[in-house]
Short mmCIF file of C-alpha atoms and ligand atoms in Angstrom, two decimals:
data_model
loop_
_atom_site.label_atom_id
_atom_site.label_comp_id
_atom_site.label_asym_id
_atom_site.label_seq_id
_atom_site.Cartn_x
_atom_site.Cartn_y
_atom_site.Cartn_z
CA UNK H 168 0.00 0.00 0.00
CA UNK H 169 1.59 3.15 -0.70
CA UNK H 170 1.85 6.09 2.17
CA UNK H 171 -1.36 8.19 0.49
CA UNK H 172 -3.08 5.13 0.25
CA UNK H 173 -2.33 3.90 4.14
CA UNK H 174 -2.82 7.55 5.11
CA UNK H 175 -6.95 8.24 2.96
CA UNK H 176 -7.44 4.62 4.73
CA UNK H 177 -6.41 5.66 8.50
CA UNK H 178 -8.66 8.76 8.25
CA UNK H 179 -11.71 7.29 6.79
CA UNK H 180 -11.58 4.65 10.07
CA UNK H 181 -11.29 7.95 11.85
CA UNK H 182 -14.48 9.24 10.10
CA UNK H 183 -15.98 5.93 10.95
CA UNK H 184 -15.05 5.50 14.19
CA UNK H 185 -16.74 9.36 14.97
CA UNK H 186 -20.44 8.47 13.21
CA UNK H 187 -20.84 5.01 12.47
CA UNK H 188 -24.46 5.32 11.73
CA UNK H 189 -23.97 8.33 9.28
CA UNK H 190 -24.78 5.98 6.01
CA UNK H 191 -25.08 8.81 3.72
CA UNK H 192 -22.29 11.19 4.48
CA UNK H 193 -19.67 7.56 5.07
CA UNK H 194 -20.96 7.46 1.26
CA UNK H 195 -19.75 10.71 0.12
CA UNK H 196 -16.65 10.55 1.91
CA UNK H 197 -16.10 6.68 0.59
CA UNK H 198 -16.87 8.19 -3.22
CA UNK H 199 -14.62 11.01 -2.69
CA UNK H 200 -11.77 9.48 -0.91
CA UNK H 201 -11.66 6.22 -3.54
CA UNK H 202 -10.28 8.63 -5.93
CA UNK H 203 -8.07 11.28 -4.83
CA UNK H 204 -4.52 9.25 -4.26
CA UNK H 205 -2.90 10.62 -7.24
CA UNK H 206 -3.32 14.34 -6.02
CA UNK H 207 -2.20 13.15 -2.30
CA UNK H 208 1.00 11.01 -3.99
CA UNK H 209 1.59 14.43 -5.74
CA UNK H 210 2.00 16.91 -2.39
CA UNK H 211 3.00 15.96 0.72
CA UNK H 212 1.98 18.66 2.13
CA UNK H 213 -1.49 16.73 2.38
CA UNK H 214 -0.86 14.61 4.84
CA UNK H 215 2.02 16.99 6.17
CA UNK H 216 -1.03 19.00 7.65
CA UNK H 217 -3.33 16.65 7.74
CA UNK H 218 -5.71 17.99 5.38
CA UNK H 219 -7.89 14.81 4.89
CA UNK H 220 -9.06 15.05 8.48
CA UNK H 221 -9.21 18.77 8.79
CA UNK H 222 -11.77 18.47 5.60
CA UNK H 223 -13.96 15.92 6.67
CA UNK H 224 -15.18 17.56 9.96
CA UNK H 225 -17.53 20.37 9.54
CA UNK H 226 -16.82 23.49 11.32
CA UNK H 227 -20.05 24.05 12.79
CA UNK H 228 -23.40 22.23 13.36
CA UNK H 229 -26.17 23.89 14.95
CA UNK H 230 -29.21 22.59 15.71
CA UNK H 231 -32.32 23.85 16.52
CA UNK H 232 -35.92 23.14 17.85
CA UNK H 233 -38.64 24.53 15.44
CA UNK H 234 -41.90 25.01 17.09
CA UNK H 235 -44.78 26.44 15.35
CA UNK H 236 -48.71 25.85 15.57
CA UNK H 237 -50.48 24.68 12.49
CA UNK H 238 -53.89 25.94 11.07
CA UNK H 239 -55.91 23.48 13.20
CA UNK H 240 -54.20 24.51 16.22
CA UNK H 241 -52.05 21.73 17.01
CA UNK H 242 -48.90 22.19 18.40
CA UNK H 243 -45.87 20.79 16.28
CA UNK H 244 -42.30 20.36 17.27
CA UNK H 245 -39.47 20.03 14.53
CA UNK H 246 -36.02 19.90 13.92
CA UNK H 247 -33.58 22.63 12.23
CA UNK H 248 -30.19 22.37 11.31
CA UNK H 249 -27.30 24.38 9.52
CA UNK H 250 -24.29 22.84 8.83
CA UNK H 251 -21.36 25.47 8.24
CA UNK H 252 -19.52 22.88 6.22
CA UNK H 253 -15.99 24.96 4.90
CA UNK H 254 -15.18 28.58 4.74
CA UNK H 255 -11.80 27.86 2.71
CA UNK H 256 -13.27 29.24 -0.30
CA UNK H 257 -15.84 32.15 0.91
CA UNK H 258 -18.91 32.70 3.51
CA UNK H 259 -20.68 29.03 3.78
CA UNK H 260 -23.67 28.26 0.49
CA UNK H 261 -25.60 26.06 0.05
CA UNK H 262 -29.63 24.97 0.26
CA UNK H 263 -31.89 24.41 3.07
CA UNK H 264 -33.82 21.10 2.43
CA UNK H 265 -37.38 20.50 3.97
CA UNK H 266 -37.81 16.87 3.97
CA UNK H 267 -39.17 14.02 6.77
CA UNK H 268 -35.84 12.14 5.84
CA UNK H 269 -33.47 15.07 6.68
CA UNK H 270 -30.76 14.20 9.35
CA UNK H 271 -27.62 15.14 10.39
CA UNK H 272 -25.77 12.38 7.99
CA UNK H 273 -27.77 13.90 5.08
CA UNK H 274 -27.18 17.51 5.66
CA UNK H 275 -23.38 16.86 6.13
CA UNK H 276 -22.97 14.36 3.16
CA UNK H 277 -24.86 17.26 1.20
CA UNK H 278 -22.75 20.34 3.00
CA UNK H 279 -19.50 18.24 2.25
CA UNK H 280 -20.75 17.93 -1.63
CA UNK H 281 -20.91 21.16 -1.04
CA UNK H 282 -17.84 22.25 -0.50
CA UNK H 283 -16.59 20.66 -3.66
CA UNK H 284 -19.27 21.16 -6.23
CA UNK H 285 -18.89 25.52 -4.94
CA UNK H 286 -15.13 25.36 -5.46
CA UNK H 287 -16.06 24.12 -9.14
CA UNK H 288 -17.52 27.35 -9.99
CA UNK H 289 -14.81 29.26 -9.32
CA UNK H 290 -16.40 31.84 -7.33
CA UNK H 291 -15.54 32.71 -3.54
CA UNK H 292 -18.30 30.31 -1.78
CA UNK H 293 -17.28 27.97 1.28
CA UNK H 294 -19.79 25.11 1.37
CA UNK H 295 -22.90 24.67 3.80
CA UNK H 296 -26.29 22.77 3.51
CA UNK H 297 -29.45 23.03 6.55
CA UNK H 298 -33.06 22.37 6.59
CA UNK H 299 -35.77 20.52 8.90
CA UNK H 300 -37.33 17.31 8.80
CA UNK H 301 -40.57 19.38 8.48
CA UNK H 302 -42.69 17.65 5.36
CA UNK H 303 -44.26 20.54 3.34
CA UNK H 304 -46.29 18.18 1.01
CA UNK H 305 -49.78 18.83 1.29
CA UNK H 306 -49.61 21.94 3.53
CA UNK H 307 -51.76 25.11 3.24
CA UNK H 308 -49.48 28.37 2.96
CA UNK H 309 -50.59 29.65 5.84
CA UNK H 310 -48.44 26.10 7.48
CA UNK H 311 -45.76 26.78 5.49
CA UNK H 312 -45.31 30.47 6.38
CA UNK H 313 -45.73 29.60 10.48
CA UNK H 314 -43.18 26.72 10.13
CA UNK H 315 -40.51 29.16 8.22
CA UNK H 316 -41.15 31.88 10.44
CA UNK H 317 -40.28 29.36 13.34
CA UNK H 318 -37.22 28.21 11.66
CA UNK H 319 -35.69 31.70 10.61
CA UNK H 320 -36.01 32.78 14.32
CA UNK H 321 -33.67 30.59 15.09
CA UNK H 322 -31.61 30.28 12.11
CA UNK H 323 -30.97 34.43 11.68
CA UNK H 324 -28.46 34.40 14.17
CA UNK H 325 -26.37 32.42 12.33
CA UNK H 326 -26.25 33.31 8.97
CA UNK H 327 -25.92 37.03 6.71
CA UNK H 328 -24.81 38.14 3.16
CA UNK H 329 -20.90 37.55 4.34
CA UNK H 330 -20.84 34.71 6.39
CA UNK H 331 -23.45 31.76 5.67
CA UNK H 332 -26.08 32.56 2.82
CA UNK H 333 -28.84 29.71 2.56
CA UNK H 334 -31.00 29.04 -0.39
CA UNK H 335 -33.46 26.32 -1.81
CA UNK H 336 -32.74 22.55 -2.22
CA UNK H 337 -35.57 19.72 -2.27
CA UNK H 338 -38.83 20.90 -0.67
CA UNK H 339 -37.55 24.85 -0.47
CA UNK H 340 -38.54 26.87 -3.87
CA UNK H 341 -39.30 30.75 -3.84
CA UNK H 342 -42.04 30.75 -1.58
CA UNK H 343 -40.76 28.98 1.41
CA UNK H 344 -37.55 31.25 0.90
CA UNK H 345 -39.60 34.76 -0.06
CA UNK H 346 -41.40 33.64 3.63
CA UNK H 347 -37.91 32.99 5.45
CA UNK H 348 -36.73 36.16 4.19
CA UNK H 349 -40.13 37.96 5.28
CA UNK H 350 -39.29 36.93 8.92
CA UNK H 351 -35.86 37.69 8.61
CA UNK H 352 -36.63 41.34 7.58
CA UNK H 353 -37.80 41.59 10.75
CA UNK H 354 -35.45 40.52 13.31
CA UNK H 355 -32.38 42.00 11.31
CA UNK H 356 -33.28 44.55 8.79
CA UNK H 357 -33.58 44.40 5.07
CA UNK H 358 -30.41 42.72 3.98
CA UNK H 359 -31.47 40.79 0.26
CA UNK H 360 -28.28 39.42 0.12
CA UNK H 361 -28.78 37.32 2.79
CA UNK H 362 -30.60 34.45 1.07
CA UNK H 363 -30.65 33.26 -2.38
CA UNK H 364 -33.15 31.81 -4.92
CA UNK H 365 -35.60 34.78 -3.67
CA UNK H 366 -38.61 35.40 -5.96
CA UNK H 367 -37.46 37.95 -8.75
CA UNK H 368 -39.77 40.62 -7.59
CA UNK H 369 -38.05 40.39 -4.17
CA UNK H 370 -34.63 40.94 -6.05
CA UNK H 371 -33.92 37.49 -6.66
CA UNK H 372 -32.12 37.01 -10.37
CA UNK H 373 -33.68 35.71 -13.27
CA UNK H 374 -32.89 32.19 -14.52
CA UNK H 375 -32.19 30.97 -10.59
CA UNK H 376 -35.05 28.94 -11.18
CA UNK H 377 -33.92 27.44 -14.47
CA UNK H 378 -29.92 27.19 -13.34
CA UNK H 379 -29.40 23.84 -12.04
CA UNK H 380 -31.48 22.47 -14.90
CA UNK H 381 -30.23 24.46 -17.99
CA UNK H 382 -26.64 23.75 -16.11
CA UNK H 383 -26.82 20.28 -16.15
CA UNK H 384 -27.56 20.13 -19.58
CA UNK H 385 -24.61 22.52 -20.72
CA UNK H 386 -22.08 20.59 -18.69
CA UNK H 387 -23.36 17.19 -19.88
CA UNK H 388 -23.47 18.54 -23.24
CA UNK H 389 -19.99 19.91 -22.80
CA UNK H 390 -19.21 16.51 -21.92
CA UNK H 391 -20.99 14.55 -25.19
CA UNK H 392 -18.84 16.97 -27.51
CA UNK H 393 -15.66 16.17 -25.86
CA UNK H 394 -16.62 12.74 -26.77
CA UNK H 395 -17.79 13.12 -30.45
CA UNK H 396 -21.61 12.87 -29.41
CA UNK H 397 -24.49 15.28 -28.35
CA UNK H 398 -28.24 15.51 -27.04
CA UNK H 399 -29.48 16.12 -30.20
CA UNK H 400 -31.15 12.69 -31.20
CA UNK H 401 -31.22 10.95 -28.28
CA UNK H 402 -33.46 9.15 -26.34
CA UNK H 403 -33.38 10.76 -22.54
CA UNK H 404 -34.80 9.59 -19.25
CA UNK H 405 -34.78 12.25 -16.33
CA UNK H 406 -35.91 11.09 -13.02
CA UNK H 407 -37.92 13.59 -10.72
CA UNK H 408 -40.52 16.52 -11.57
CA UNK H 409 -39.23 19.10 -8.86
CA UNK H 410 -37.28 22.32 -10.22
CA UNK H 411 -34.28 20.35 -11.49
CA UNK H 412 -35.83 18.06 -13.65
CA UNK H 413 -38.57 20.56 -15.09
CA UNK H 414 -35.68 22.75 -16.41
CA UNK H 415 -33.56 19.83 -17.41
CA UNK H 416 -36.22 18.15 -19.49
CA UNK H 417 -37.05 22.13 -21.35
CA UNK H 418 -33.08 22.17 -22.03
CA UNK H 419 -32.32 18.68 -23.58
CA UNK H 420 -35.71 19.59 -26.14
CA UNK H 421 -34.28 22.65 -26.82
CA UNK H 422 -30.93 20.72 -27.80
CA UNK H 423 -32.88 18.24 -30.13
CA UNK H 424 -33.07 15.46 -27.56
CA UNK H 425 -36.30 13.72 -26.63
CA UNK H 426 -37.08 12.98 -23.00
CA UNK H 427 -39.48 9.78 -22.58
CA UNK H 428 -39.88 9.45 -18.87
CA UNK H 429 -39.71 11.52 -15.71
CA UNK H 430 -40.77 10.76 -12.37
CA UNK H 431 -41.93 11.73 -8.90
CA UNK H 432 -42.04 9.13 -5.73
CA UNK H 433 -44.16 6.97 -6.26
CA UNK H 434 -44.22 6.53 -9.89
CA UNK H 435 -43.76 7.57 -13.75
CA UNK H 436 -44.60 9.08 -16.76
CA UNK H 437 -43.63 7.15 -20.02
CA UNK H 438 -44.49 9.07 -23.14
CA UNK H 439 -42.49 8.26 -26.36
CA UNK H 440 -43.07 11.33 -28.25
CA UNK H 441 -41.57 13.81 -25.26
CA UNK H 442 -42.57 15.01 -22.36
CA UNK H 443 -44.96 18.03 -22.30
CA UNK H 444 -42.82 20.66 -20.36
CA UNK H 445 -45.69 22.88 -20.33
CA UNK H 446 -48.35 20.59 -19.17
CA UNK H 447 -45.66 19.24 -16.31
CA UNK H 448 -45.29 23.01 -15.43
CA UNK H 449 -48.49 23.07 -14.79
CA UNK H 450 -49.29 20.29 -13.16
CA UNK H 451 -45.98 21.15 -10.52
CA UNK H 452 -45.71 25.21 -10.15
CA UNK H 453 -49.47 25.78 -10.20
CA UNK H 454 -51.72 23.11 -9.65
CA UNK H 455 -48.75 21.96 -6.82
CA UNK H 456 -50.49 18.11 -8.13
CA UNK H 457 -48.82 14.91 -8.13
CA UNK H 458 -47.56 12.87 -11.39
CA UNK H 459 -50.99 11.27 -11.54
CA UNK H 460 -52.41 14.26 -13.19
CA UNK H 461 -50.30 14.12 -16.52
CA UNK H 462 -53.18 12.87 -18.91
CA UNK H 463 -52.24 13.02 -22.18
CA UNK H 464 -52.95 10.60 -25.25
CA UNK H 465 -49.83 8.28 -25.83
CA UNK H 466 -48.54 8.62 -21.92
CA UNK H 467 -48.79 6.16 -19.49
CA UNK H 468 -48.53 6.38 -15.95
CA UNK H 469 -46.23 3.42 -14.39
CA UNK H 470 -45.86 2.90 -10.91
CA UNK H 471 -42.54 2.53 -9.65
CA UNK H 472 -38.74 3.74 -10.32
CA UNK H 473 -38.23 5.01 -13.63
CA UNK H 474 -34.70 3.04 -13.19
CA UNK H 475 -36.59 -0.25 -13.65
CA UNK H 476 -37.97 0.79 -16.94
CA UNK H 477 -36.37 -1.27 -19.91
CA UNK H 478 -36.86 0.18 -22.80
CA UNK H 479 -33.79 1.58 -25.37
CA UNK H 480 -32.52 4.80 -24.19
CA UNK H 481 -29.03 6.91 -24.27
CA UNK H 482 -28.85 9.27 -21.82
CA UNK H 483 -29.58 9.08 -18.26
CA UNK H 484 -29.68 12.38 -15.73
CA UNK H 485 -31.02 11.48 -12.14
CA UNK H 486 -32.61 14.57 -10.86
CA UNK H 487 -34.59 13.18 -7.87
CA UNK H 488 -33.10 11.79 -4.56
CA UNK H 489 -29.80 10.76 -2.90
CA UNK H 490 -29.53 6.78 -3.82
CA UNK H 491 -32.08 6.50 -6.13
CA UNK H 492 -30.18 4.45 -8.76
CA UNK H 493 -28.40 1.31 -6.73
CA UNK H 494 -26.12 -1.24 -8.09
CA UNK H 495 -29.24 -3.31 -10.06
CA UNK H 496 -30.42 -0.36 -11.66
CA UNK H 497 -26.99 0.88 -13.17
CA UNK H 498 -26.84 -2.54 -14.61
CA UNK H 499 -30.71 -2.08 -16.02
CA UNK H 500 -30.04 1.06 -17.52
CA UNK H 501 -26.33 -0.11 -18.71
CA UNK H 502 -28.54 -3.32 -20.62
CA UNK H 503 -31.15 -0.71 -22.12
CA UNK H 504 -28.43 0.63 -23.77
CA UNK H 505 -27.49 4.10 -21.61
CA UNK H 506 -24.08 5.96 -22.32
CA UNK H 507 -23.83 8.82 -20.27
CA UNK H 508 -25.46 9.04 -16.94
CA UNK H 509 -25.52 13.19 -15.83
CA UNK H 510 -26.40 13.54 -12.27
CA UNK H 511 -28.95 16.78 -11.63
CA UNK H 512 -29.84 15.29 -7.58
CA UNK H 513 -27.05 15.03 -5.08
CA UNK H 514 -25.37 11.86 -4.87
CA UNK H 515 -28.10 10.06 -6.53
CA UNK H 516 -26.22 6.79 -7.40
CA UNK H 517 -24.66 4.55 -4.70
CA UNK H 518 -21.28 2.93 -4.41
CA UNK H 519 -22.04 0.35 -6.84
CA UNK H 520 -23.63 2.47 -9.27
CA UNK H 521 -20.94 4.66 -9.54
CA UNK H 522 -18.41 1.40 -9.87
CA UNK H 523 -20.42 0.37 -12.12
CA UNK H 524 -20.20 3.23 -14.34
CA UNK H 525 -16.69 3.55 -14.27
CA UNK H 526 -16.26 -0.04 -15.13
CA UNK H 527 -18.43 0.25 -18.28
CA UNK H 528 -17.06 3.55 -19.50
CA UNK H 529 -20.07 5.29 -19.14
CA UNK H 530 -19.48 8.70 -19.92
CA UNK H 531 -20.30 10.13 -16.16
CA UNK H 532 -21.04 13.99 -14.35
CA UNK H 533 -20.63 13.50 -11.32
CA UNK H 534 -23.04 15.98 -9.22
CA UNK H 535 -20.69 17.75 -7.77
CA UNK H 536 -19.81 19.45 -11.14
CA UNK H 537 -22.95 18.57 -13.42
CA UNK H 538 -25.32 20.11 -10.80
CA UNK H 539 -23.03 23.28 -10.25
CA UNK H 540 -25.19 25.58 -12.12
CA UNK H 541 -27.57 26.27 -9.34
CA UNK H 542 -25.42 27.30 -6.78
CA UNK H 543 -23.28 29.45 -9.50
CA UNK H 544 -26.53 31.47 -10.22
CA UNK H 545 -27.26 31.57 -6.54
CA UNK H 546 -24.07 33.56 -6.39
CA UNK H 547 -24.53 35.60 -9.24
CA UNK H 548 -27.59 36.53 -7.29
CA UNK H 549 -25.40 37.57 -4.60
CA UNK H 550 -23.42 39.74 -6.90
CA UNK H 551 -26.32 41.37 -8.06
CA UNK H 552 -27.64 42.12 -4.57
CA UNK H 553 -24.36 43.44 -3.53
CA UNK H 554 -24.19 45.67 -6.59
CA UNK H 555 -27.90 46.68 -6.09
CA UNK H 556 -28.16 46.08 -9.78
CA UNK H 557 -30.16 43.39 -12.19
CA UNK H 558 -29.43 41.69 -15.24
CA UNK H 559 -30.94 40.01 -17.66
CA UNK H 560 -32.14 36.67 -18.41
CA UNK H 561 -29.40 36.46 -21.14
CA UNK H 562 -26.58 38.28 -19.41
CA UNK H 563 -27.25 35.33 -16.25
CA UNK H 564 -27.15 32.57 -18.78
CA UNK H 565 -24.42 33.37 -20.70
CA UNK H 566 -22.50 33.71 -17.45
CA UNK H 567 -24.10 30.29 -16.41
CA UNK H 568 -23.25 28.45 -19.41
CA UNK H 569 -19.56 29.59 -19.31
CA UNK H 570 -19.16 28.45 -16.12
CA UNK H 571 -20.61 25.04 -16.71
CA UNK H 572 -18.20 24.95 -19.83
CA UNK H 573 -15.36 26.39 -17.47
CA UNK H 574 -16.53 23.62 -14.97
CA UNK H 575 -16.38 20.84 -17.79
CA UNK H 576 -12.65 22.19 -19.38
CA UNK H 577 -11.12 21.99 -15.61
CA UNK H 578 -12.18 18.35 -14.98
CA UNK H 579 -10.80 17.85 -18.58
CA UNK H 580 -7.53 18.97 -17.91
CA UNK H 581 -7.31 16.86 -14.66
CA UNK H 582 -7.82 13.92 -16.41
CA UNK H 583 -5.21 14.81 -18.50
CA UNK H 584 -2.64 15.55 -16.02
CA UNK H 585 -3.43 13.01 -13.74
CA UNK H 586 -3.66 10.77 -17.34
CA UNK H 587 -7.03 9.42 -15.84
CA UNK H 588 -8.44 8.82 -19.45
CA UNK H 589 -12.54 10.16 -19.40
CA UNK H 590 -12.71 9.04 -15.66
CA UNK H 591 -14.60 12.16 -14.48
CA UNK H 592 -15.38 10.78 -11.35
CA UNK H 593 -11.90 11.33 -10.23
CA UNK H 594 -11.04 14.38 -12.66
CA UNK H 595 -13.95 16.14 -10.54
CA UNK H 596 -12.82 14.77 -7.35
CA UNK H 597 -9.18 15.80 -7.74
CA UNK H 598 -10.24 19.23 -9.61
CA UNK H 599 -12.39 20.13 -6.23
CA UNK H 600 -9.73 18.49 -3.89
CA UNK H 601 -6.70 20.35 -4.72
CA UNK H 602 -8.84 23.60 -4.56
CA UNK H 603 -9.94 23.16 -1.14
CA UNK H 604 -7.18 21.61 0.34
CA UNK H 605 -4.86 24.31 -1.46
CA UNK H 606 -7.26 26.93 0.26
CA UNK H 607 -7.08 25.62 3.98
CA UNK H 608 -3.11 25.00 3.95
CA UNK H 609 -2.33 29.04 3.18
CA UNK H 610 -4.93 29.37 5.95
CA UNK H 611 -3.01 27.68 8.22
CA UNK H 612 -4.24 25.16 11.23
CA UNK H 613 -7.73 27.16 11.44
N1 LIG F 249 -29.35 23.24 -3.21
C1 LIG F 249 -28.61 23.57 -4.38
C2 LIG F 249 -27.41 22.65 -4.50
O1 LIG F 249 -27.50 21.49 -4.15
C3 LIG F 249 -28.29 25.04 -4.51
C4 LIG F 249 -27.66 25.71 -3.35
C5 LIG F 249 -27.56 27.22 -3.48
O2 LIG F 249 -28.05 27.81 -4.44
O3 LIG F 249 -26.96 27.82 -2.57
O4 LIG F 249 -26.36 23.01 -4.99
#
């Protein structure tokens, strides 16, 4: 075993050892550390100052009790968190998630993504992720405004425009965070820059909303030309019907692609001649309904994961859940015929999914780099709040799409230098790594 080998080994028992029933964030670090030893053989200054460890803690948890009556006049009792992941790179970003499965192993597998995925960018942004196990499916607005008022009186404390600056991940959109930013207004003072992914009327920017989406599909597109091939043609699947997907699914049409299934959790559509991106707008933003209600002559509605769907297809990009694609699936969508899998979600394919893919030459984005473009636009929000100025929807994509190309020629060049061949998995790992790690060494033992 060589000495970076022995030394990524000793600190992920040490990880172990400190949260053995963390699944998810064990999985992250697992992922990330698999692939790094080439950077670590490079410098020994990594394990010099012990950089692996000092990365894998976060600096700061807090958590918090949320208490809030609903309409009915019950009393209910939640939990919040923030997780102020690593301030190596800027004040701590990332999404608040309101979901019944949020826990401490999920919000720091997601802040430690984090991290990464907002040194990809290229813009000064540590990494942080919070939220509440609070389920907002199915609740009135007047719920939903009580239960964020609850949670910003807590969280304000702890966050502002230069030091931790939340925004939107599963189950937060504009009008959970145009509510959190209500209450915050009044405990602190107006201070937009605060949060991020604000309605645009409330000086959010335009195309936040469409960013992770439209970003997924330059990077993975990015990543089909490097490799002689493109959307235009293919057959897509997209898992999901949230944000991510929606935008995703409007993107690959507009690129000549055809997407023929997308999900939500308990089932799917399958409709061979493309999704209907306005009808699936519809259904989500305004009617807030559930899958069920896409009715539309040649779609059928399948229960299930879209994963187990076998039918011939190209292009896969996971835009739902952490784990939703396990070891059996890769292989099911590696039979029907998939090339490229693009990941919009966080972590959405396990261990053996990701093996899988590597072992198959599957051309692969990782989240931490295809999902990038939200995050990026969250910060070009920031820029525009600091500058007390607007652009347009073109200015904000142009800027998106060059840093999703930016994002794409970076993990390139790794691969070269590192002569990793098109394993992106570790040209993204290694790109992010050495940028972080770089970061906290000139900062000393902080
Ligand atoms: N939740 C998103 C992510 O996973 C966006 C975070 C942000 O805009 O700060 O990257």
């Amino acid at each position: 075993m060589t000495a970076a080998k022995e030394y990524i080994e000793s600190v992920y028992q040490k990880v172990e050892l400190r949260g053995p029933h963390q699944k998810e964030f064990l999985q992250a670090v697992r992922e990330f550390f698999n692939t790094i030893e080439p950077a670590i053989e490079n410098n020994p200054d990594y394990i010099k100052w012990n950089v692996l460890e000092q990365m894998v803690e976060p600096e700061r948890i807090i958590t918090f009790k949320i208490p809030w009556m609903d309409q009915a006049g019950n009393v209910q009792i939640n939990k919040g968190y923030r997780v102020q992941f690593n301030s190596a790179n800027g004040p701590y970003k990332g999404g608040l998630r309101f979901h019944p499965t949020v826990s401490e192993s999920i919000l720091k597998f997601l802040g430690f993504e984090q991290t990464f995925k907002n040194s990809l960018t290229g813009l000064p942004i540590g990494g942080g992720k919070g939220g509440s196990d609070f389920n907002p499916k199915g609740k009135s607005d007047a719920d939903i405004m009580r239960f964020c008022q609850s949670f910003m009186t807590e969280l304000y404390r702890h966050i502002g425009p230069q030091l931790d600056v939340p925004a939107g991940d599963i189950g937060v959109g504009g009008r959970e965070i145009g509510y959190l930013y209500g209450q915050y207004k009044r405990l602190v003072g107006p201070e937009t820059g605060v949060l991020t992914g604000k309605p645009v009327v409330m000086n959010g920017s335009l195309g936040r909303t469409e960013a992770t989406g439209y970003g997924l599909v330059y990077y993975t597109e990015e990543m089909l030309q490097a490799n002689n091939k493109s959307f235009s043609g293919q057959k897509v699947i997209v898992s999901g019907s949230g944000n991510v997907a929606i935008y995703t699914i409007e993107k690959v049409h507009e690129y000549g692609g055809t997407v023929i299934a997308c999900s939500d959790s308990n089932g799917y559509i399958y409709d061979e001649n493309g999704i209907d991106v306005a009808l699936l707008k519809d259904i989500k933003e305004v009617r807030r309904e559930r899958l069920t209600s896409y009715n539309k002559e040649g779609s059928r509605y399948i229960e299930g994961s879209v994963w187990d769907l076998e039918v011939a297809y190209d292009i896969a990009l996971p835009c739902a859940t952490q784990n939703e694609i396990d070891g059996e699936k890769a292989e099911k969508l590696i039979h029907n015929g998939a090339y490229c899998v693009s990941e919009g979600a966080n972590m959405p394919s396990t261990l053996e999914a990701v093996d899988l893919y590597i072992e198959n030459g599957i051309l692969y984005g990782p989240a931490k780099a295809a999902n990038a473009g939200g995050v990026a636009t969250s910060t070009l929000e920031m820029a525009q709040n600091s500058a007390h100025g607007h652009w347009t929807m073109e200015q904000v994509d142009e800027k998106l799409k060059q840093i999703m190309v930016n994002i794409f020629k970076s993990v390139n060049e790794t691969c070269q230098e590192y002569d990793l061949g098109n394993n992106y998995l570790a040209g993204v790992n290694i790109t992010s790594f050495v940028k972080i790690a770089d970061a906290m060494i000139h900062q000393g033992i902080v």
